[in-house]
Each structure stands twice: as C-alpha cells, then as structure tokens.
mmCIF file of C-alpha atoms in Angstrom:
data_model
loop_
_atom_site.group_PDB
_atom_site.id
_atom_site.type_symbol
_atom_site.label_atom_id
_atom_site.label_comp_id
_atom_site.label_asym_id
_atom_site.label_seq_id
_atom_site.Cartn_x
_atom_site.Cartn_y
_atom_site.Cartn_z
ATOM 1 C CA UNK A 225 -33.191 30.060 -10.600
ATOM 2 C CA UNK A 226 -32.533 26.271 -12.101
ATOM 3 C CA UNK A 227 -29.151 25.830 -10.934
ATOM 4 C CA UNK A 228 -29.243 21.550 -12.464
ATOM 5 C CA UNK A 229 -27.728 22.516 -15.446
ATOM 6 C CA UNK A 230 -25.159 24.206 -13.506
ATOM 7 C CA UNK A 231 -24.630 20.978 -10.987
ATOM 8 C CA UNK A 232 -24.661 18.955 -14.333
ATOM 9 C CA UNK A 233 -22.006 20.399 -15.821
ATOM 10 C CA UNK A 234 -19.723 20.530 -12.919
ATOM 11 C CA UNK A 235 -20.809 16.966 -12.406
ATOM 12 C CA UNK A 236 -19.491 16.064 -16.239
ATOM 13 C CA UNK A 237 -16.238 17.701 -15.723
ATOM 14 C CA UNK A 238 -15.350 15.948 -12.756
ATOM 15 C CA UNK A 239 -16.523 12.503 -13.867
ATOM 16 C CA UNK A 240 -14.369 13.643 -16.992
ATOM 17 C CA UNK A 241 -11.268 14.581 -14.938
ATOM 18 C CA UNK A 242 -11.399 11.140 -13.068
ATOM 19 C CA UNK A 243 -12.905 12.271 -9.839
ATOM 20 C CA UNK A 244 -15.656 11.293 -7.807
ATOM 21 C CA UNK A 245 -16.578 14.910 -5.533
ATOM 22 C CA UNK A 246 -18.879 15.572 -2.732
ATOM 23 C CA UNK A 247 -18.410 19.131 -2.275
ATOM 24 C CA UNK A 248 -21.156 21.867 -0.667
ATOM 25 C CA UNK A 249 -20.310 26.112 -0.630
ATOM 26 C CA UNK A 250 -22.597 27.822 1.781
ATOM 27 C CA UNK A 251 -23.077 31.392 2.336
ATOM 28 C CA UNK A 252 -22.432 32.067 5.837
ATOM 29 C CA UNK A 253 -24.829 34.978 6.384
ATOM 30 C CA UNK A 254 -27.868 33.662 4.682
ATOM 31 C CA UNK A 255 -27.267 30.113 5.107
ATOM 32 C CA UNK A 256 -28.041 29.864 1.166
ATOM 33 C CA UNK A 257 -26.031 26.770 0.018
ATOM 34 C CA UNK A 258 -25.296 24.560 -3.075
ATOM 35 C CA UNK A 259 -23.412 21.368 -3.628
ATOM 36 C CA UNK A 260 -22.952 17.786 -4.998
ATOM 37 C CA UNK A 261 -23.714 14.570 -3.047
ATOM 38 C CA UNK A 262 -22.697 16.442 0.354
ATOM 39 C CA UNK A 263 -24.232 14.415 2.614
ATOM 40 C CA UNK A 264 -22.080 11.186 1.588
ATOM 41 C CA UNK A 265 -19.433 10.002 4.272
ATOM 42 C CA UNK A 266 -15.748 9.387 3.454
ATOM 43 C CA UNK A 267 -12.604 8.941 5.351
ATOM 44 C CA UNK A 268 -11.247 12.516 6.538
ATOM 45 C CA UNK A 269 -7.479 11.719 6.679
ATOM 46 C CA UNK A 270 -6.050 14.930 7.808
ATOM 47 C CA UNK A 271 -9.449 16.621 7.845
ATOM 48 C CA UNK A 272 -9.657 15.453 11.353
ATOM 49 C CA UNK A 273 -6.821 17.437 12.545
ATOM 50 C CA UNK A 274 -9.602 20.698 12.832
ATOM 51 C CA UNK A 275 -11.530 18.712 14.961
ATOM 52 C CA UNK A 276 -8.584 17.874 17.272
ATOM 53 C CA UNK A 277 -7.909 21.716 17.032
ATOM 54 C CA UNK A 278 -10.938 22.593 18.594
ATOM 55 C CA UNK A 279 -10.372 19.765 21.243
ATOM 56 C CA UNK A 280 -7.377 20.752 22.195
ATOM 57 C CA UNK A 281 -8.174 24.711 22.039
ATOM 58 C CA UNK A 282 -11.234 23.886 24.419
ATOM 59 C CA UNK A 283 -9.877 21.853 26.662
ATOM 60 C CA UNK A 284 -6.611 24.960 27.060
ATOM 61 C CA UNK A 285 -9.493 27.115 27.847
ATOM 62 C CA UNK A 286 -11.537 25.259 30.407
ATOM 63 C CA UNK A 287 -8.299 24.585 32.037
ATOM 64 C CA UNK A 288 -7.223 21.055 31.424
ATOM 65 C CA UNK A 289 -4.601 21.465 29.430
ATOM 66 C CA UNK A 290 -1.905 24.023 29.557
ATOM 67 C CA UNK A 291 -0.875 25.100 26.098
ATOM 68 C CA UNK A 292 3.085 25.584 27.855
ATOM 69 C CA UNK A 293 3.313 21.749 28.948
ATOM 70 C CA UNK A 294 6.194 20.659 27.145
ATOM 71 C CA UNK A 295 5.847 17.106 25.804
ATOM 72 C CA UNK A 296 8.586 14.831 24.512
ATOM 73 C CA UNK A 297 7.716 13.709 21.146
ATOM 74 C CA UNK A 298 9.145 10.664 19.356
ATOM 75 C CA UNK A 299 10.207 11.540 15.860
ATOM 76 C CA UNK A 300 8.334 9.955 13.232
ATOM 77 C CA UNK A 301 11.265 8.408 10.853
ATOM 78 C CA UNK A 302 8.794 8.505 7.521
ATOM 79 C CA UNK A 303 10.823 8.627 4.734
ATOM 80 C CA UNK A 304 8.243 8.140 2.053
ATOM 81 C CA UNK A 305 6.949 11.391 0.555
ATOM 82 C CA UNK A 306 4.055 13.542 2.132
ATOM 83 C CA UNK A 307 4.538 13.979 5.680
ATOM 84 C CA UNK A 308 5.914 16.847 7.088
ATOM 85 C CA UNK A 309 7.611 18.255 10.613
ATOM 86 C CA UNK A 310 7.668 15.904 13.356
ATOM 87 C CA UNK A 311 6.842 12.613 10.996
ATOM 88 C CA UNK A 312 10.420 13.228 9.770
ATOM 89 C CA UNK A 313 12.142 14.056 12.130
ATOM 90 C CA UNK A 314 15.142 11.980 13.314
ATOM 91 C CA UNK A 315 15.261 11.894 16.828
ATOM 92 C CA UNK A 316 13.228 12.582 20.073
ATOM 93 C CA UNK A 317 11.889 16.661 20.397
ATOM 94 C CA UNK A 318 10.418 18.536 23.643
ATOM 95 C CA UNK A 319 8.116 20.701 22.452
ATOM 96 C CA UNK A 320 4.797 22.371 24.010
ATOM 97 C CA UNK A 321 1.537 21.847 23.735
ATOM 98 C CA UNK A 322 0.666 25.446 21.719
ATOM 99 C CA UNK A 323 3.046 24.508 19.497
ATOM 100 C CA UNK A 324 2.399 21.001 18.417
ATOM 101 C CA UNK A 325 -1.068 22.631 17.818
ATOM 102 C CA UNK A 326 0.383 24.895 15.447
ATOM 103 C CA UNK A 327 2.548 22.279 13.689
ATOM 104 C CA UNK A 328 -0.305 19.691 13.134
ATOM 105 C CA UNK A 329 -3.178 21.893 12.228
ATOM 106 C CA UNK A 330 -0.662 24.427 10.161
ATOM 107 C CA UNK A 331 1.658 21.916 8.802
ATOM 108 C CA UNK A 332 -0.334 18.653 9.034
ATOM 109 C CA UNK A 333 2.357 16.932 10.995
ATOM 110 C CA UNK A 334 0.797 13.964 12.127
ATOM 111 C CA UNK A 335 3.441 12.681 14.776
ATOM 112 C CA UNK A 336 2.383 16.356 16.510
ATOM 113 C CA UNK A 337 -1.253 15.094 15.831
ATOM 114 C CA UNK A 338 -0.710 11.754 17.238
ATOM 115 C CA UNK A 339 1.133 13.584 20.408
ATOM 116 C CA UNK A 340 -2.068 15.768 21.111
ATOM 117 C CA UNK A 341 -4.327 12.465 20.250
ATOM 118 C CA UNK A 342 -2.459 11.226 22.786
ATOM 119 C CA UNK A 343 -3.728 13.925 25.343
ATOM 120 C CA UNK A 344 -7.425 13.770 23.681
ATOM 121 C CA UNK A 345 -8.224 10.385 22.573
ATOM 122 C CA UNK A 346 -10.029 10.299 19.420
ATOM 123 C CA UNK A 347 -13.088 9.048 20.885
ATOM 124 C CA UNK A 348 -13.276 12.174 23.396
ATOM 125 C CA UNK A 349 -12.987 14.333 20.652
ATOM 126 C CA UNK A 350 -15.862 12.719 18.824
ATOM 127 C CA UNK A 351 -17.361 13.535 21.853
ATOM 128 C CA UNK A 352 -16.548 16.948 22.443
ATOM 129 C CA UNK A 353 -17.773 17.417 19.096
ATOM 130 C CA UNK A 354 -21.400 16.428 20.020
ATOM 131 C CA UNK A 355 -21.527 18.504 22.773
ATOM 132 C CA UNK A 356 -20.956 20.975 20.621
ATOM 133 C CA UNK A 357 -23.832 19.976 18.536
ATOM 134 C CA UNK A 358 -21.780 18.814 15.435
ATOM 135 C CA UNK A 359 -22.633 15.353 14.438
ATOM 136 C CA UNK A 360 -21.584 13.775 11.403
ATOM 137 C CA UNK A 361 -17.386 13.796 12.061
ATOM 138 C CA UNK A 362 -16.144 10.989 13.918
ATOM 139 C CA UNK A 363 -12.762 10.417 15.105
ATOM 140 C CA UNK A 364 -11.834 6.516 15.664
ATOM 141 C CA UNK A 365 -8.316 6.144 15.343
ATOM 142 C CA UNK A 366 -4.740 8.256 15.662
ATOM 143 C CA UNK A 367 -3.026 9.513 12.355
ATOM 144 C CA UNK A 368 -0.045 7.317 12.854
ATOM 145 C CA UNK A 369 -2.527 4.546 11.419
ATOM 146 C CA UNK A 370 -2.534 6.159 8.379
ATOM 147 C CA UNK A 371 1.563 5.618 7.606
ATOM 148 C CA UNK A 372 0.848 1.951 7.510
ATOM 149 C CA UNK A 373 -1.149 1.907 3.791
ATOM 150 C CA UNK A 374 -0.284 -0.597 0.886
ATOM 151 C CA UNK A 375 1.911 2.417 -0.461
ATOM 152 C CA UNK A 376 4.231 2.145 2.586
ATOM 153 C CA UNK A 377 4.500 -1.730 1.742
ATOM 154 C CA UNK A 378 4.505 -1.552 -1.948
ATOM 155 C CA UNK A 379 7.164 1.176 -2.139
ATOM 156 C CA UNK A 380 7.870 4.555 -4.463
ATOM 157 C CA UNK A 381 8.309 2.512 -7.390
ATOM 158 C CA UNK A 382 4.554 0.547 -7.305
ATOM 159 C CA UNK A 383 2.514 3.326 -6.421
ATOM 160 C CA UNK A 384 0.362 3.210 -9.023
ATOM 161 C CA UNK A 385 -0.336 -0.598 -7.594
ATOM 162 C CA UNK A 386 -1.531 1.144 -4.216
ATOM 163 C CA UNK A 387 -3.894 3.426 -5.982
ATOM 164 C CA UNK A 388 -5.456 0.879 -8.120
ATOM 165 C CA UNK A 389 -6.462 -1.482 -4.801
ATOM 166 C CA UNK A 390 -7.477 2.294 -3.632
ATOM 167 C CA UNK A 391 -9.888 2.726 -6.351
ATOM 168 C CA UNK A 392 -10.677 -0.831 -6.917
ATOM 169 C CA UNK A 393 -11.032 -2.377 -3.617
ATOM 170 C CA UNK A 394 -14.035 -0.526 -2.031
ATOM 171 C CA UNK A 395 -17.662 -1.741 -1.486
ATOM 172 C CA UNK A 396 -20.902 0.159 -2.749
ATOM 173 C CA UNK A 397 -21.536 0.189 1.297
ATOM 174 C CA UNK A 398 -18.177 2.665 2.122
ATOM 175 C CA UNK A 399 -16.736 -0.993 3.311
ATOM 176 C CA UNK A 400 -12.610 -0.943 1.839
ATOM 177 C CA UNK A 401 -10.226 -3.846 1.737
ATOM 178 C CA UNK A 402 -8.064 -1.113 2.697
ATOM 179 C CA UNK A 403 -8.643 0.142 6.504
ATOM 180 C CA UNK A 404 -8.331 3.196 6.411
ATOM 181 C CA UNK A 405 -10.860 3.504 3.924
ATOM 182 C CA UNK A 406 -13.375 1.655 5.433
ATOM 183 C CA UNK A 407 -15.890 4.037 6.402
ATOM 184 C CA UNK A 408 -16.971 1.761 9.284
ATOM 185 C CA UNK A 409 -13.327 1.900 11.178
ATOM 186 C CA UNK A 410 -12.033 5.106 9.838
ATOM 187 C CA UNK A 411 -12.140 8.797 10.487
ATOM 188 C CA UNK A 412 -15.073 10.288 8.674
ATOM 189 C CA UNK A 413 -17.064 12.779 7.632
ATOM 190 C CA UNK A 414 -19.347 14.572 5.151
ATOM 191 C CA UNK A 415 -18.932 17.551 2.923
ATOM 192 C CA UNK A 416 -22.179 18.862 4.972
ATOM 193 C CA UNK A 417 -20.520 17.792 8.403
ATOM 194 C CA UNK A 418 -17.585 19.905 8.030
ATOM 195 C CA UNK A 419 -19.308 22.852 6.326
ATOM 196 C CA UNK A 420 -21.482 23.066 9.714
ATOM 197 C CA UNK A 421 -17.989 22.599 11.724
ATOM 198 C CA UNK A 422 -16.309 26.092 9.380
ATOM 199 C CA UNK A 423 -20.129 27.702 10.583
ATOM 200 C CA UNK A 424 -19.259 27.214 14.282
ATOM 201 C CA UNK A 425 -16.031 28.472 14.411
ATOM 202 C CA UNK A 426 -16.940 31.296 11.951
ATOM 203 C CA UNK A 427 -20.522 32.330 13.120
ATOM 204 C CA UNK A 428 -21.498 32.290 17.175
ATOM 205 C CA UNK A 429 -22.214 29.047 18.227
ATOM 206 C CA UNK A 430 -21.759 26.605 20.869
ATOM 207 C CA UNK A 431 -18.099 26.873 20.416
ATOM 208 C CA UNK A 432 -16.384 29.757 22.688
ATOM 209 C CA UNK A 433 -15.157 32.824 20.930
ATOM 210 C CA UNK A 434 -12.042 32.431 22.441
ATOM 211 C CA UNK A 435 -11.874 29.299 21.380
ATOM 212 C CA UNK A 436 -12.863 29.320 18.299
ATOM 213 C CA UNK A 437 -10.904 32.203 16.862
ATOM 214 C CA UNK A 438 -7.910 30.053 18.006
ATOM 215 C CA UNK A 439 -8.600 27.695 15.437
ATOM 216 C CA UNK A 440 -9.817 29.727 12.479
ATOM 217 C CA UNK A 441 -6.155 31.555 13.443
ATOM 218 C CA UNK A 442 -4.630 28.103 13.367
ATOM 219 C CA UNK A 443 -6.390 27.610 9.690
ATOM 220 C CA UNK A 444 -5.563 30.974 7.989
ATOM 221 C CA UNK A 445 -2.004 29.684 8.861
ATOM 222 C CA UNK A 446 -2.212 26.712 6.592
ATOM 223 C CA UNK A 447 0.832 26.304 4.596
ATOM 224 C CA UNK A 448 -0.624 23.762 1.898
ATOM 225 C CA UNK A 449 -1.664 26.091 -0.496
ATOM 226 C CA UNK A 450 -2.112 24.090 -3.385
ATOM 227 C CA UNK A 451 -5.742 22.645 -3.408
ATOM 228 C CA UNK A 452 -8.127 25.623 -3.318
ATOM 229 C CA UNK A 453 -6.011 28.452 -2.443
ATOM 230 C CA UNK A 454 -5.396 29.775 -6.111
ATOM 231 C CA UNK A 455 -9.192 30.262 -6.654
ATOM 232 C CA UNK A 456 -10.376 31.604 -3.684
ATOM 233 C CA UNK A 457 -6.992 34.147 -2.226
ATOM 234 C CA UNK A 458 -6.482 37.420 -3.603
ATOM 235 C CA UNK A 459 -5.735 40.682 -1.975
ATOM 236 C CA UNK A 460 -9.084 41.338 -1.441
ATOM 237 C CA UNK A 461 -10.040 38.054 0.179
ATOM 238 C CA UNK A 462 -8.903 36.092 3.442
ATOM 239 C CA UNK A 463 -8.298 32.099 2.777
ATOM 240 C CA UNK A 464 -8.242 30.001 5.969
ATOM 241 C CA UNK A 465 -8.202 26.168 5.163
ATOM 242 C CA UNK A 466 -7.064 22.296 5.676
ATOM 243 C CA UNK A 467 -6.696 19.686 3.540
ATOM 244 C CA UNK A 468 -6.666 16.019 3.787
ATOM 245 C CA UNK A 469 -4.818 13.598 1.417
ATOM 246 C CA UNK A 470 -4.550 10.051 1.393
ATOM 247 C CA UNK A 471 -3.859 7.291 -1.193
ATOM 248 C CA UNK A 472 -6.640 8.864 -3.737
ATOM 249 C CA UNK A 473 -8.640 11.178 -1.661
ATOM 250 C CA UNK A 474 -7.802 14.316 -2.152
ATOM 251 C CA UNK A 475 -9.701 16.999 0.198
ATOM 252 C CA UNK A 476 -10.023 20.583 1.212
ATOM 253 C CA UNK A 477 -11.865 22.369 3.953
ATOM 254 C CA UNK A 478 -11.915 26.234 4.407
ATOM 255 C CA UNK A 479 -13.511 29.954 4.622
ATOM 256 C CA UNK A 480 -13.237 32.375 2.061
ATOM 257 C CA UNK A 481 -13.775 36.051 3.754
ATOM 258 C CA UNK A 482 -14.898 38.614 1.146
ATOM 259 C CA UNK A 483 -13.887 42.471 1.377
ATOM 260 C CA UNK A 484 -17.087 43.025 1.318
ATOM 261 C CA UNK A 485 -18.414 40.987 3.956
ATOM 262 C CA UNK A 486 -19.338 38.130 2.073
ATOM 263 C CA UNK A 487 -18.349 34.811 4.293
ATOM 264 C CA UNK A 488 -18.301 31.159 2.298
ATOM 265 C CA UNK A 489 -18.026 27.848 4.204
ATOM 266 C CA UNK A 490 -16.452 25.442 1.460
ATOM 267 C CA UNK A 491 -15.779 21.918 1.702
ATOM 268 C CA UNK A 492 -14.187 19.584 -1.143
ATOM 269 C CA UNK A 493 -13.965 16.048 -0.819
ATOM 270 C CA UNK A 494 -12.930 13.748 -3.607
ATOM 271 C CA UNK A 495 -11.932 10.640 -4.890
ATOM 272 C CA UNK A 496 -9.542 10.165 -7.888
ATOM 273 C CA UNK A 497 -10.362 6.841 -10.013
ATOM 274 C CA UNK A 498 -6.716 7.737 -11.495
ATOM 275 C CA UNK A 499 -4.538 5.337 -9.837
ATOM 276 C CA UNK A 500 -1.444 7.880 -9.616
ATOM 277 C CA UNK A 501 -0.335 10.257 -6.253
ATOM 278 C CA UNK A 502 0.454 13.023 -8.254
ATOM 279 C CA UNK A 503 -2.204 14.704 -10.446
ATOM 280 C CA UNK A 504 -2.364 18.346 -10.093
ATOM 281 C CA UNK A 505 -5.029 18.771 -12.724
ATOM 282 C CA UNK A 506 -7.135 16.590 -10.346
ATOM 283 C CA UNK A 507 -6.070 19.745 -7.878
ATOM 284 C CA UNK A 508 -7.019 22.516 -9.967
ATOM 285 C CA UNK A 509 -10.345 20.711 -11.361
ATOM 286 C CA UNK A 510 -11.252 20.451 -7.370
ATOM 287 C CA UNK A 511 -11.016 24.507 -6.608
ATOM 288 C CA UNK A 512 -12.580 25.254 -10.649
ATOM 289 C CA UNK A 513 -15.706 23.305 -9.140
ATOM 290 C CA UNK A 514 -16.048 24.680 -5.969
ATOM 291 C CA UNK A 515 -15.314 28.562 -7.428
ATOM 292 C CA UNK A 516 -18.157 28.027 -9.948
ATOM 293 C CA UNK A 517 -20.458 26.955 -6.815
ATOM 294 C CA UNK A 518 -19.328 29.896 -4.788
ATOM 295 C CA UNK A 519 -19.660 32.141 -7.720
ATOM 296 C CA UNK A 520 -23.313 31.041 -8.131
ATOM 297 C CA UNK A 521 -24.006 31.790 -4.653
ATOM 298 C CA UNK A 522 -22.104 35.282 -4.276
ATOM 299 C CA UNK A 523 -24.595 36.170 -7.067
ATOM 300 C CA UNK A 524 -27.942 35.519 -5.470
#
C-alpha cells in the first residue's frame, strides 16, 4: 500500500499548524511501523523522567534502593506556571522513595525528579539504559536545569520573547543558543529511541517483568491528559503515557492497549515555530497526526 500520500498530508498539516513533528506509531505485535523523521534527536525535557523510572524501579529490585527510604526534599519555590508538586512547594518535605517515583513520573514534578537524580545520576541512568540494550536516550543533566530558561528571566509578560529566541536561535546541527536545547549538552532522544523504550517495558525484553510493569503502572497513572489522551482513551482502550514540554517543544510518549489485543507504541515529538506557551490547537493537531498513523496501521 503507498502510504506517501498519507505521510504528505500529515506532513502539510503540521507545517500548516506551525509545527515541526518527528513522530513514529508501531504495532507492538508485528513490529509494523510508520512515522515522520523519527530518527531525528531533540531535547526530551520531561521525557526523561521514564527513563529515570526504570532506573529507579531496577535498582528497588536488585536491592539498592529501598522504595521506603524516606528522603528530605527541598521544596522547589517555582512560581512561574507549569511545574507541579514538589517544584512548588514552600518548604522542606520527607517523603519516600516509592513515592517521589510516583509524583515525578505521574505528576512530572521535577524537584521529586531531581531528588531521585540525586540517587541515580543521570549519567548512570544513561547507562543502565544500555545495558538494557536501548541506545539513542541520553540523560546529561538534572531537571532543575531546566527552571533556569530565558522565560524564567524574561518573565510572564515577555514570553512570547522566550519563544522567539526558542524558535530562532537554533543551528541546522541541533546546536541552540539556548542550553537546554542544545542537542549536544541536553537530554535527548528520538521518536524511534523512545518507541523501542514503550517496546521493552510493554513486550519481554531485557527489562524485568517486575520491573517493568512498575513503570507502565507508573505511566497509565499520568495525570496530563491533554496531549494525546483525547484520541487514543475510550472505554474500550487503555492510555498509559508522558509528556515533555519545554519553551516550544511540545511532546508525548505512550501505549495505546486495544480491547482487542491490538498494542501501539506512539511517540510525538514536536517543535512549535509559534512563539507563544499556550496553543492548544498545536495540542490537538499533535494526537490528529499520530491517530491517522495508528489508524493506518490498525488497518493492515
């Protein structure tokens, strides 16, 4: 079947709804797959938090970590808008290691994720991840590096200024004026990478069962349910996801379980050449792509 007309068409709307995507559906039981530039790297922003997940999951399991430590957290003290839990908090918190799991993967709370980074540097997570057998996701830095972006120094009132540098400021090379964009010193990965990081926590792998069913419980738990969740839950499906957002990427990661046995790996990454932090058209064009990929496929 010639599917470019398809992949041109999706291509047009998202050029015409200001986004640059890298997106790749795969069909979990035959490995049958279609997608758009997926093998291009970008910064993961909050992306990364699955692969600290797993880290953190693992290392509970072989033993190294004990999931009822309790850890005394410094509270985060953001008071622009976007983060959540911890990163808002006040003042100082005890909390356990199970449950600063939950509240970073679940909630995205980076101060939990920084608290956990703390416990599994970034770089031994990158290298977990190879053992594993999963290349193509590196962790190089903790998320409280992302609170410190030309939006924190610009303020509410110039975002749009923040976005523009965002868009404008990049190199054809993934090299950013912006750090945390800079694909050479940032977290990153590929729409492929994490596809084949939602196959070996969904189908057996080097990952332990155990292990990995803590996570994919950790991601049907996601409460950010904007992104991709209204085209892909329903009462006869099972959504498990994470998303990643950061000055104009906008991301999604996740599984959509079929009633009927049907599995899809799904993976969204964008970048929005609309210098604004609130465009939920951008949001709904994202899942309207990936659907009509995953539709495509569920046909075959």
């Amino acid at each position: 079947m010639n599917i470019e007309p398809l992949l041109r068409d999706l291509r047009r709307r998202l050029d015409d709804g200001g986004l640059r995507g890298f997106l790749l559906v795969r069909d979990l039981s035959t490995g049958d797959e279609l997608g758009i530039d997926p093998d291009t790297q970008l910064p993961s922003a909050s992306l990364v938090k699955v692969p600290l997940a797993l880290a953190t999951a693992e290392r509970i399991h072989r033993g190294e970590l004990d999931g009822a430590t309790v850890l005394d957290v410094l509270p985060g003290r953001i008071t622009t808008p976007g983060p959540t839990g911890l990163s808002r908090f006040r003042h100082p918190a005890r909390i356990a290691i199970d449950d600063l799991l939950y509240l970073s993967t679940c909630l995205s709370d980076s101060a939990a994720a920084d608290a956990l980074f703390g416990l599994t540097p970034p770089s031994r997570v990158t290298t977990m991840l190879r053992e594993f057998g999963l290349g193509g996701i590196t962790a190089r830095h903790t998320m409280g590096e992302l609170t410190d972006t030309p939006v924190e120094h610009l303020g509410a009132a110039r975002t749009h200024l923040a976005h523009t540098l965002a868009i404008d400021a990049g190199t054809s090379g993934g090299g950013h004026r912006v750090p945390q964009l800079d694909t050479t010193r940032a977290n990153t990965g590929s729409a492929r990478s994490f596809v084949d990081l939602l196959q070996a926590l969904w189908v057996p792998s080097a990952v332990r069962p155990e292990v990995a069913e803590r996570v994919r419980g950790l991601m049907g738990h996601n409460i950010h349910r904007h992104r991709l969740a209204p085209d892909f839950s329903s009462d006869a499906t099972i959504w498990s996801s994470k998303t990643g957002t950061l000055l104009n990427l906008r991301h999604e990661i996740g599984v959509v379980e079929h009633a009927d046995g049907q599995t899809f790996a799904i993976a969204v990454l964008t970048e929005s050449l609309v210098p604004a932090s609130a465009q939920p058209g951008a949001e709904a064009l994202m899942s309207q792509v990936a659907r009509r990929l995953r539709d495509h496929l569920r046909q075959l």
